[in-house]
Tab-separated table of C-alpha atoms in Angstrom:
chain	number	residue	atom	x	y	z
B	30	MET	CA	0.279	20.497	13.163
B	31	LYS	CA	3.126	21.213	10.630
B	32	THR	CA	6.151	21.950	12.453
B	33	GLY	CA	8.081	23.322	9.541
B	34	ARG	CA	11.354	21.606	10.585
B	35	ARG	CA	12.978	18.251	10.269
B	36	TRP	CA	13.242	16.226	13.303
B	37	ALA	CA	16.323	13.795	14.159
B	38	ALA	CA	14.390	11.372	16.499
B	39	ALA	CA	11.180	11.261	18.020
B	40	VAL	CA	9.262	9.833	21.108
B	41	LEU	CA	5.667	9.272	20.785
B	42	ALA	CA	2.641	8.526	22.650
B	43	ALA	CA	-0.390	7.259	20.825
B	44	GLY	CA	-1.220	10.004	18.260
B	45	MET	CA	1.713	12.484	19.685
B	46	VAL	CA	4.593	13.337	18.173
B	47	VAL	CA	7.492	14.685	20.297
B	48	GLY	CA	11.159	15.170	18.936
B	49	ALA	CA	14.283	17.244	18.846
B	50	PRO	CA	15.217	19.686	15.932
B	51	THR	CA	18.082	18.255	13.700
B	52	GLY	CA	20.365	21.646	14.460
B	53	MET	CA	24.051	20.765	15.642
B	54	PHE	CA	25.612	17.719	17.027
B	55	ALA	CA	28.812	16.524	17.475
B	56	ALA	CA	30.782	15.626	14.349
B	57	GLU	CA	31.563	12.246	15.202
B	58	LYS	CA	28.072	11.009	15.709
B	59	ASP	CA	27.434	11.845	12.070
B	60	PHE	CA	24.498	9.363	11.290
B	61	MET	CA	20.773	10.345	12.188
B	62	THR	CA	17.386	8.912	11.914
B	63	HIS	CA	14.922	10.027	9.118
B	64	VAL	CA	11.871	11.277	11.166
B	65	TYR	CA	9.939	14.283	10.080
B	66	GLY	CA	8.067	15.169	12.472
B	67	PRO	CA	-6.356	6.132	9.348
B	68	GLY	CA	-7.659	3.477	7.326
B	69	VAL	CA	-10.383	1.277	7.395
B	70	ALA	CA	-11.479	-1.351	10.209
B	71	ASN	CA	-11.605	-4.210	7.934
B	72	LEU	CA	-7.972	-4.614	7.730
B	73	SER	CA	-7.312	-6.798	10.205
B	74	VAL	CA	-10.182	-6.583	12.602
B	75	LYS	CA	-8.631	-8.410	15.768
B	76	ASP	CA	-6.068	-5.507	15.815
B	77	THR	CA	-7.423	-2.529	17.588
B	78	TYR	CA	-5.447	0.252	15.585
B	79	SER	CA	-5.145	-1.387	12.280
B	80	GLN	CA	-8.058	1.072	11.188
B	81	TYR	CA	-5.343	3.622	11.288
B	82	GLN	CA	-3.008	1.738	9.117
B	83	TRP	CA	-3.746	3.469	5.955
B	84	GLY	CA	-0.578	2.654	4.363
B	85	LEU	CA	-1.796	-1.015	4.378
B	86	LYS	CA	-4.951	-0.211	3.044
B	87	ASN	CA	-6.367	3.582	2.072
B	88	ASP	CA	-10.050	3.686	1.460
B	89	ALA	CA	-9.404	7.596	1.140
B	90	GLU	CA	-10.982	8.173	4.726
B	91	LEU	CA	-8.014	10.242	5.881
B	92	ALA	CA	-7.988	14.055	5.535
B	93	TYR	CA	-5.100	16.626	6.513
B	94	GLN	CA	-5.660	20.182	7.156
B	95	GLU	CA	-3.137	22.949	8.058
B	96	ILE	CA	-3.359	26.546	8.646
B	97	VAL	CA	-0.873	28.366	6.274
B	98	ASN	CA	-0.071	31.861	5.570
B	99	ARG	CA	-1.204	33.263	2.479
B	100	PHE	CA	1.912	34.930	1.715
B	101	GLN	CA	4.262	32.082	2.283
B	102	GLU	CA	5.161	31.479	-0.901
B	103	SER	CA	4.830	34.604	-2.659
B	104	HIS	CA	6.074	36.828	-0.143
B	105	PRO	CA	8.167	34.855	2.722
B	106	SER	CA	9.237	37.866	4.333
B	107	LEU	CA	6.071	39.534	4.850
B	108	ALA	CA	4.788	36.090	5.656
B	109	TRP	CA	7.391	36.144	8.726
B	110	ARG	CA	6.238	39.459	9.781
B	111	ILE	CA	2.791	38.526	9.837
B	112	ASP	CA	3.530	35.360	11.805
B	113	LEU	CA	5.809	37.170	14.132
B	114	GLY	CA	3.459	40.110	14.912
B	115	ASN	CA	0.508	37.819	15.229
B	116	TYR	CA	2.588	35.620	17.806
B	117	LEU	CA	3.863	38.444	19.743
B	118	GLY	CA	0.254	40.034	20.000
B	119	ILE	CA	1.622	43.388	18.526
B	120	GLY	CA	-0.039	43.854	15.123
B	121	SER	CA	1.214	42.939	11.754
B	122	PRO	CA	1.241	44.287	8.207
B	123	VAL	CA	-1.887	41.842	7.323
B	124	GLU	CA	-4.158	41.008	10.134
B	125	GLY	CA	-7.076	38.738	10.707
B	126	PRO	CA	-8.355	35.704	8.843
B	127	ASP	CA	-7.225	37.467	5.627
B	128	ALA	CA	-3.575	36.696	6.184
B	129	TYR	CA	-4.343	32.898	6.579
B	130	ARG	CA	-5.858	30.116	4.512
B	131	VAL	CA	-6.743	26.392	5.319
B	132	LYS	CA	-4.981	23.868	3.187
B	133	THR	CA	-6.649	20.562	2.700
B	134	ILE	CA	-5.020	17.134	1.481
B	135	THR	CA	-7.455	14.306	1.036
B	136	ALA	CA	-6.681	10.652	0.865
B	137	ARG	CA	-6.411	9.108	-2.399
B	138	ARG	CA	-8.077	5.524	-2.604
B	139	GLY	CA	-5.274	2.649	-3.270
B	140	ALA	CA	-2.468	4.921	-2.311
B	141	ASP	CA	-1.036	1.771	-0.231
B	142	ILE	CA	0.817	-1.361	-0.414
B	143	ASN	CA	-2.083	-3.369	-1.307
B	144	VAL	CA	-1.235	-5.888	1.217
B	145	LEU	CA	-4.610	-7.289	2.063
B	146	PRO	CA	-5.043	-9.535	-0.968
B	147	ALA	CA	-1.214	-10.563	-0.466
B	148	TRP	CA	-2.310	-11.727	2.900
B	149	GLU	CA	-5.328	-13.731	1.737
B	150	LEU	CA	-2.757	-15.327	-0.893
B	151	TYR	CA	-0.404	-15.943	1.683
B	152	ASP	CA	-2.702	-17.429	4.266
B	153	ALA	CA	-4.395	-19.619	1.886
B	154	SER	CA	-1.203	-21.200	0.341
B	155	THR	CA	0.198	-24.372	1.964
B	156	ALA	CA	3.432	-24.212	0.254
B	157	GLU	CA	6.785	-23.975	2.328
B	158	ARG	CA	7.848	-20.748	3.452
B	159	ARG	CA	11.506	-19.423	3.527
B	160	ASP	CA	12.585	-18.329	6.977
B	161	VAL	CA	14.020	-14.708	6.796
B	162	ILE	CA	16.117	-12.846	9.014
B	163	VAL	CA	15.697	-8.927	8.818
B	164	ALA	CA	18.407	-6.671	10.485
B	165	VAL	CA	16.973	-3.440	11.879
B	166	ILE	CA	19.840	-1.357	11.995
B	167	ASP	CA	18.746	1.589	13.874
B	168	THR	CA	18.154	2.386	17.823
B	169	GLY	CA	17.271	-0.674	19.763
B	170	ILE	CA	14.104	-2.264	19.865
B	171	ASP	CA	11.629	-3.144	22.799
B	172	PHE	CA	11.029	-6.831	22.314
B	173	SER	CA	9.088	-6.934	25.431
B	174	HIS	CA	6.183	-5.440	23.496
B	175	PRO	CA	3.593	-7.919	23.077
B	176	GLU	CA	3.478	-7.164	19.320
B	177	LEU	CA	7.214	-7.811	18.803
B	178	ALA	CA	7.864	-10.717	21.330
B	179	GLY	CA	7.369	-13.421	18.527
B	180	ALA	CA	9.183	-11.581	15.980
B	181	ALA	CA	12.697	-11.411	17.849
B	182	TRP	CA	15.498	-13.495	16.163
B	183	VAL	CA	17.058	-15.594	18.759
B	184	ASN	CA	20.737	-16.677	18.491
B	185	GLU	CA	20.275	-20.245	19.050
B	186	ASP	CA	23.905	-20.824	19.616
B	187	GLU	CA	24.170	-18.342	22.769
B	188	ILE	CA	22.753	-19.167	26.139
B	189	PRO	CA	21.131	-16.270	27.707
B	190	GLY	CA	22.754	-14.647	30.806
B	191	ASP	CA	25.624	-16.890	31.304
B	192	GLY	CA	28.417	-14.221	30.659
B	193	ILE	CA	29.976	-16.620	28.150
B	194	ASP	CA	30.473	-15.993	24.356
B	195	ASN	CA	28.996	-19.378	23.536
B	196	ASP	CA	29.309	-19.347	19.807
B	197	GLY	CA	32.625	-17.658	19.777
B	198	ASN	CA	31.722	-14.917	17.600
B	199	GLY	CA	33.159	-12.139	19.769
B	200	TYR	CA	29.963	-10.867	21.414
B	201	VAL	CA	28.824	-12.341	24.833
B	202	ASP	CA	24.807	-13.101	25.386
B	203	ASP	CA	23.911	-11.493	22.042
B	204	VAL	CA	20.709	-13.407	22.054
B	205	ASN	CA	18.548	-11.034	20.117
B	206	GLY	CA	21.254	-8.819	18.505
B	207	TRP	CA	23.868	-6.380	19.870
B	208	ASN	CA	24.145	-2.929	20.915
B	209	PHE	CA	26.839	-1.546	18.743
B	210	PHE	CA	26.411	1.995	20.247
B	211	ASN	CA	27.513	1.255	23.662
B	212	ASN	CA	29.117	-2.090	22.701
B	213	THR	CA	26.672	-4.230	25.131
B	214	ASN	CA	24.243	-6.872	24.694
B	215	GLN	CA	21.746	-4.585	26.167
B	216	ILE	CA	19.812	-3.818	22.758
B	217	TYR	CA	16.931	-2.090	24.630
B	218	GLU	CA	17.787	0.935	26.936
B	219	GLY	CA	14.181	2.640	26.988
B	220	ALA	CA	12.490	5.728	25.367
B	221	GLU	CA	15.128	6.296	22.884
B	222	ASP	CA	14.777	3.096	21.272
B	223	THR	CA	11.236	4.066	19.868
B	224	HIS	CA	12.629	4.531	16.266
B	225	GLY	CA	13.760	1.268	16.073
B	226	THR	CA	10.669	-0.212	17.893
B	227	HIS	CA	8.383	1.678	15.479
B	228	ALA	CA	10.371	0.199	12.427
B	229	ALA	CA	10.024	-3.247	13.680
B	230	GLY	CA	6.438	-2.971	14.109
B	231	THR	CA	5.689	-2.150	10.780
B	232	ILE	CA	7.513	-4.771	9.546
B	233	ALA	CA	6.735	-7.690	11.823
B	234	ALA	CA	4.243	-6.929	14.757
B	235	GLU	CA	1.979	-9.608	15.374
B	236	ARG	CA	-0.983	-9.633	12.885
B	237	GLY	CA	-4.388	-10.389	14.379
B	238	GLY	CA	-3.234	-10.004	18.214
B	239	PHE	CA	-2.796	-6.777	19.573
B	240	GLY	CA	-3.029	-3.336	18.373
B	241	ILE	CA	-1.751	-3.248	14.721
B	242	ALA	CA	-0.727	-5.495	11.934
B	243	GLY	CA	2.775	-6.149	10.741
B	244	ILE	CA	3.213	-6.518	6.975
B	245	THR	CA	4.963	-10.054	7.584
B	246	ASP	CA	4.517	-13.434	9.104
B	247	ASN	CA	6.463	-13.308	11.949
B	248	SER	CA	6.569	-16.982	12.634
B	249	HIS	CA	8.826	-16.797	9.327
B	250	VAL	CA	10.239	-13.463	9.305
B	251	LYS	CA	12.341	-12.360	12.502
B	252	ILE	CA	13.699	-9.294	13.521
B	253	MET	CA	17.454	-9.270	14.476
B	254	SER	CA	18.050	-5.720	16.421
B	255	LEU	CA	21.325	-4.070	15.866
B	256	LYS	CA	21.623	-0.838	17.666
B	257	VAL	CA	23.751	1.893	16.302
B	258	LEU	CA	21.831	5.049	17.279
B	259	GLY	CA	21.644	6.414	20.570
B	260	THR	CA	20.715	9.190	22.655
B	261	GLU	CA	17.272	11.152	22.403
B	262	ALA	CA	18.729	12.916	19.232
B	263	GLY	CA	19.264	9.643	17.435
B	264	ARG	CA	22.860	9.719	16.625
B	265	GLY	CA	25.580	7.304	15.510
B	266	GLU	CA	28.829	6.532	13.933
B	267	GLU	CA	30.266	4.918	10.849
B	268	SER	CA	32.200	2.262	12.599
B	269	ALA	CA	28.880	1.167	14.489
B	270	VAL	CA	27.032	1.009	11.235
B	271	ILE	CA	30.015	-0.994	9.571
B	272	ALA	CA	30.260	-3.473	12.518
B	273	ALA	CA	26.473	-3.926	12.357
B	274	ILE	CA	26.327	-4.677	8.853
B	275	GLN	CA	29.038	-7.343	9.218
B	276	TYR	CA	27.401	-8.830	12.444
B	277	ALA	CA	24.031	-9.064	10.630
B	278	GLU	CA	25.564	-10.927	7.583
B	279	ALA	CA	27.783	-13.264	9.726
B	280	ASN	CA	24.753	-14.270	11.621
B	281	GLY	CA	22.602	-15.181	8.891
B	282	ALA	CA	20.195	-11.812	8.075
B	283	SER	CA	19.529	-11.264	4.309
B	284	ILE	CA	17.589	-7.851	4.515
B	285	CYS	CA	18.618	-4.940	6.219
B	286	ASN	CA	16.472	-1.716	7.104
B	287	LEU	CA	18.739	1.367	7.471
B	288	SER	CA	16.255	4.295	8.586
B	289	PHE	CA	19.137	7.088	9.001
B	290	GLY	CA	21.199	9.094	6.929
B	291	THR	CA	24.188	11.426	6.820
B	292	LYS	CA	25.528	14.219	4.484
B	293	THR	CA	28.813	12.902	4.551
B	294	TYR	CA	30.311	10.444	2.117
B	295	TYR	CA	31.976	7.394	3.598
B	296	PRO	CA	33.888	5.262	1.206
B	297	THR	CA	34.429	2.376	3.542
B	298	LEU	CA	30.915	2.090	4.325
B	299	GLU	CA	30.088	2.070	0.802
B	300	GLN	CA	32.595	-0.595	0.113
B	301	VAL	CA	31.231	-2.597	2.814
B	302	MET	CA	27.574	-2.672	1.642
B	303	ARG	CA	29.022	-2.982	-2.189
B	304	ASP	CA	30.720	-6.041	-0.956
B	305	SER	CA	27.611	-7.631	1.064
B	306	LYS	CA	25.245	-10.103	-0.313
B	307	MET	CA	22.402	-8.637	1.709
B	308	LEU	CA	19.703	-6.202	0.310
B	309	PHE	CA	19.648	-3.055	2.162
B	310	VAL	CA	16.374	-0.799	2.155
B	311	VAL	CA	17.513	2.710	3.181
B	312	SER	CA	15.544	5.898	3.971
B	313	ALA	CA	16.028	8.500	1.390
B	314	GLY	CA	15.954	11.778	3.719
B	315	ASN	CA	13.973	14.411	4.975
B	316	GLY	CA	14.970	17.475	3.230
B	317	ASP	CA	16.608	20.656	4.192
B	318	SER	CA	16.779	22.518	7.318
B	319	ASN	CA	13.239	24.036	6.666
B	320	GLY	CA	11.703	20.642	6.042
B	321	ILE	CA	11.464	20.798	2.271
B	322	GLY	CA	12.794	17.865	0.352
B	323	ILE	CA	15.706	17.973	-1.961
B	324	ASN	CA	16.837	16.068	-4.977
B	325	ILE	CA	19.713	13.971	-3.691
B	326	ASP	CA	20.641	13.251	-7.413
B	327	GLU	CA	22.313	16.723	-6.862
B	328	HIS	CA	22.559	16.871	-3.192
B	329	PRO	CA	23.410	13.158	-1.983
B	330	ASP	CA	22.243	11.787	1.190
B	331	TYR	CA	24.306	8.518	2.330
B	332	PRO	CA	23.593	5.713	2.205
B	333	SER	CA	20.926	5.868	0.164
B	334	SER	CA	22.644	7.705	-2.520
B	335	TYR	CA	25.486	5.088	-2.774
B	336	ASN	CA	25.076	3.557	-6.233
B	337	LEU	CA	24.597	0.236	-5.575
B	338	ASP	CA	22.742	-2.754	-6.816
B	339	ASN	CA	21.672	-4.230	-3.430
B	340	ILE	CA	20.250	-0.729	-2.051
B	341	ILE	CA	16.448	0.222	-2.427
B	342	SER	CA	16.170	3.890	-1.497
B	343	VAL	CA	12.880	5.056	-0.330
B	344	ALA	CA	10.902	8.177	-0.497
B	345	ASN	CA	7.973	9.117	1.756
B	346	LEU	CA	4.539	8.803	0.423
B	347	MET	CA	1.797	10.754	1.571
B	348	PHE	CA	-2.048	9.380	1.467
B	349	ASP	CA	-2.836	11.249	-1.723
B	350	GLY	CA	-0.153	9.669	-3.631
B	351	ASN	CA	2.295	12.308	-3.738
B	352	LEU	CA	5.587	12.790	-2.102
B	353	HIS	CA	5.169	14.416	1.512
B	354	GLU	CA	6.727	18.010	1.094
B	355	SER	CA	9.805	17.023	3.594
B	356	SER	CA	10.939	13.967	1.492
B	357	ASP	CA	14.163	13.788	-0.565
B	358	TYR	CA	13.915	12.728	-3.935
B	359	GLY	CA	15.725	11.903	-7.112
B	360	VAL	CA	14.806	10.048	-10.385
B	361	ASN	CA	18.462	8.471	-10.559
B	362	THR	CA	18.808	7.828	-6.728
B	363	VAL	CA	15.723	7.196	-5.339
B	364	ASP	CA	14.243	3.835	-6.276
B	365	ILE	CA	10.627	4.145	-4.907
B	366	ALA	CA	8.161	5.486	-2.413
B	367	ALA	CA	6.144	3.909	0.279
B	368	PRO	CA	3.671	5.221	2.988
B	369	GLY	CA	5.870	7.218	5.538
B	370	THR	CA	3.134	9.909	6.716
B	371	TYR	CA	1.272	9.694	9.855
B	372	ILE	CA	2.220	5.869	10.374
B	373	VAL	CA	1.099	4.005	13.291
B	374	SER	CA	3.215	1.346	14.800
B	375	THR	CA	4.587	0.143	18.184
B	376	THR	CA	6.639	2.566	20.444
B	377	ALA	CA	8.933	1.843	23.518
B	378	GLU	CA	7.380	0.889	26.749
B	379	ASN	CA	4.439	-1.221	25.008
B	380	GLY	CA	3.254	1.866	23.535
B	381	TYR	CA	1.890	2.743	19.963
B	382	GLY	CA	2.013	6.047	18.172
B	383	TYR	CA	2.362	7.939	14.984
B	384	MET	CA	5.514	8.927	13.247
B	385	THR	CA	6.504	10.684	9.942
B	386	GLY	CA	9.466	10.586	7.749
B	387	THR	CA	11.412	8.421	5.100
B	388	SER	CA	12.244	6.349	8.390
B	389	MET	CA	8.908	5.031	8.342
B	390	ALA	CA	8.451	4.549	4.506
B	391	ALA	CA	11.553	2.238	4.428
B	392	PRO	CA	10.379	-0.439	6.750
B	393	MET	CA	7.319	-0.732	4.502
B	394	VAL	CA	9.569	-1.676	1.668
B	395	THR	CA	11.577	-3.828	4.026
B	396	GLY	CA	8.105	-5.545	5.231
B	397	VAL	CA	6.995	-6.191	1.370
B	398	ALA	CA	10.611	-7.380	0.644
B	399	ALA	CA	10.649	-9.833	3.464
B	400	LEU	CA	7.164	-11.087	2.891
B	401	LEU	CA	8.119	-11.539	-0.798
B	402	TYR	CA	11.236	-13.404	-0.273
B	403	SER	CA	9.592	-15.549	2.248
B	404	PHE	CA	6.666	-16.564	0.164
B	405	ARG	CA	8.235	-17.091	-3.178
B	406	THR	CA	11.200	-19.725	-2.470
B	407	ASP	CA	11.744	-20.036	-6.071
B	408	ILE	CA	13.412	-16.471	-6.267
B	409	SER	CA	16.962	-15.425	-5.356
B	410	LEU	CA	17.457	-12.283	-2.957
B	411	SER	CA	18.749	-10.402	-5.974
B	412	ASP	CA	15.678	-10.801	-7.580
B	413	VAL	CA	13.675	-8.870	-4.966
B	414	LYS	CA	14.616	-5.431	-5.700
B	415	PRO	CA	13.835	-5.747	-9.430
B	416	ILE	CA	10.491	-7.566	-8.715
B	417	LEU	CA	9.192	-4.629	-6.254
B	418	LEU	CA	10.317	-2.002	-8.881
B	419	ALA	CA	8.376	-3.794	-11.788
B	420	THR	CA	5.279	-4.272	-9.955
B	421	ALA	CA	5.164	-0.754	-8.163
B	422	ARG	CA	1.805	0.994	-8.370
B	423	LYS	CA	2.346	3.959	-10.882
B	424	SER	CA	1.464	7.835	-9.617
B	425	ALA	CA	1.608	10.765	-11.446
B	426	GLY	CA	3.120	12.624	-8.793
B	427	LEU	CA	6.240	10.387	-8.686
B	428	THR	CA	6.948	10.211	-12.348
B	429	ASP	CA	9.863	12.715	-12.076
B	430	LYS	CA	10.472	11.795	-8.547
B	431	VAL	CA	11.725	8.087	-7.807
B	432	ALA	CA	12.960	5.857	-10.390
B	433	CYS	CA	10.193	3.433	-10.632
B	434	GLY	CA	7.429	6.020	-10.381
B	435	GLY	CA	5.325	4.603	-7.969
B	436	PHE	CA	4.926	2.780	-4.495
B	437	PRO	CA	4.912	-1.142	-3.567
B	438	ASN	CA	2.194	-3.241	-4.330
B	439	ALA	CA	2.327	-6.457	-2.265
B	440	TYR	CA	0.145	-8.729	-4.149
B	441	ALA	CA	1.528	-7.898	-7.292
B	442	ALA	CA	5.264	-8.723	-6.187
B	443	LEU	CA	3.967	-12.093	-4.809
B	444	THR	CA	2.257	-13.233	-8.039
B	445	TYR	CA	5.061	-11.616	-9.960
B	446	GLY	CA	5.457	-14.238	-13.081
B	447	LEU	CA	3.119	-16.646	-11.832
B	448	GLU	CA	-0.098	-18.107	-13.192
B	449	MET	CA	-2.540	-17.101	-10.823
B	450	THR	CA	-6.176	-17.350	-12.355
B	451	GLU	CA	-7.908	-18.232	-9.288
B	452	PHE	CA	-6.616	-14.935	-7.523
B	453	ALA	CA	-7.217	-13.044	-10.579
B	454	ASN	CA	-9.886	-10.935	-9.197
B	455	ALA	CA	-8.166	-10.563	-5.749
B	456	GLU	CA	-6.752	-7.159	-6.498
């Protein structure tokens, strides 16, 4: 069901989205998550829910239906009176089925990240892999989830639970990351950490083991959990984000996923990101108060609108190859779109659930970026962004919305610039 509102954070059970409207919040907690809100069985047969991961393999089996007011666009005030009258049961200017229509959106085959042939190539290769650390700067992550237990980054210089800062980095028992929201080593606190857990699953859930398939090989791609967002509303502060970025770089991370944003410009944060050698994958934002995407070339959303070479700003792709109506866009500011609508992934307390938003689209790009950087040991980190944009699958609906006019193509990215005769028919 379409809500017509943007959501700041969400808690999910399988197939259910529950959240809180973005409304008012304390000014000091200025950063918020970017959440608004099936595929095929042969993607990863050992993963129970992989058939619903349309973003990885889209065989056009998904359709979306919505009952909408016929007058919503032409006469919004009339539409409001009709809806209110029907809701209150007091009659309305136009009653019955004549006031409404069914809007149907059908999936487009191939509107996905084309990861299956990329996996086949990756699995068939015996070449050395690069170990990659991805910092998920977000809410916390439930690493007790079976999908994620093998994906957790481990600070090997720290002795767990001894109450001593063994590595002398200023953080006691920072074994898998740090909680910058509360300044503790407890990176997982419960249901409020579903947002980060969902992102982590998209990137690095155990493929072929449990419920879903993550994009990367988590034996070589590890997730560092840096909690900067907290409470059920998913809010955070600039100082926490800056500290998390500095921690990530100091402890070996090369890619950061930032699925949050603010309308407030923070020059210090921009400078910290500019000075970093890491790659930042950032959600573009989820539109105005009515859930309608806006042009962030004109109305910036940060940090996605910072004009930095080491940022990939990501919009939310629908399964029909167009942007979700809530997705922000901007041909000069937003680099690429990626699947972000009805994305099934891991949730807190060993669950699975759907979430929608640019918060879900960013981890898709992060996953492909990490897979590429791990597989292609001949490239540098600064090569990752131009390769992803150069190999993107074009879509007419994205031409004037995002810079590259398309969405990620994992196989094309992994084979970029290579002679791959034996895999010529894989795509």
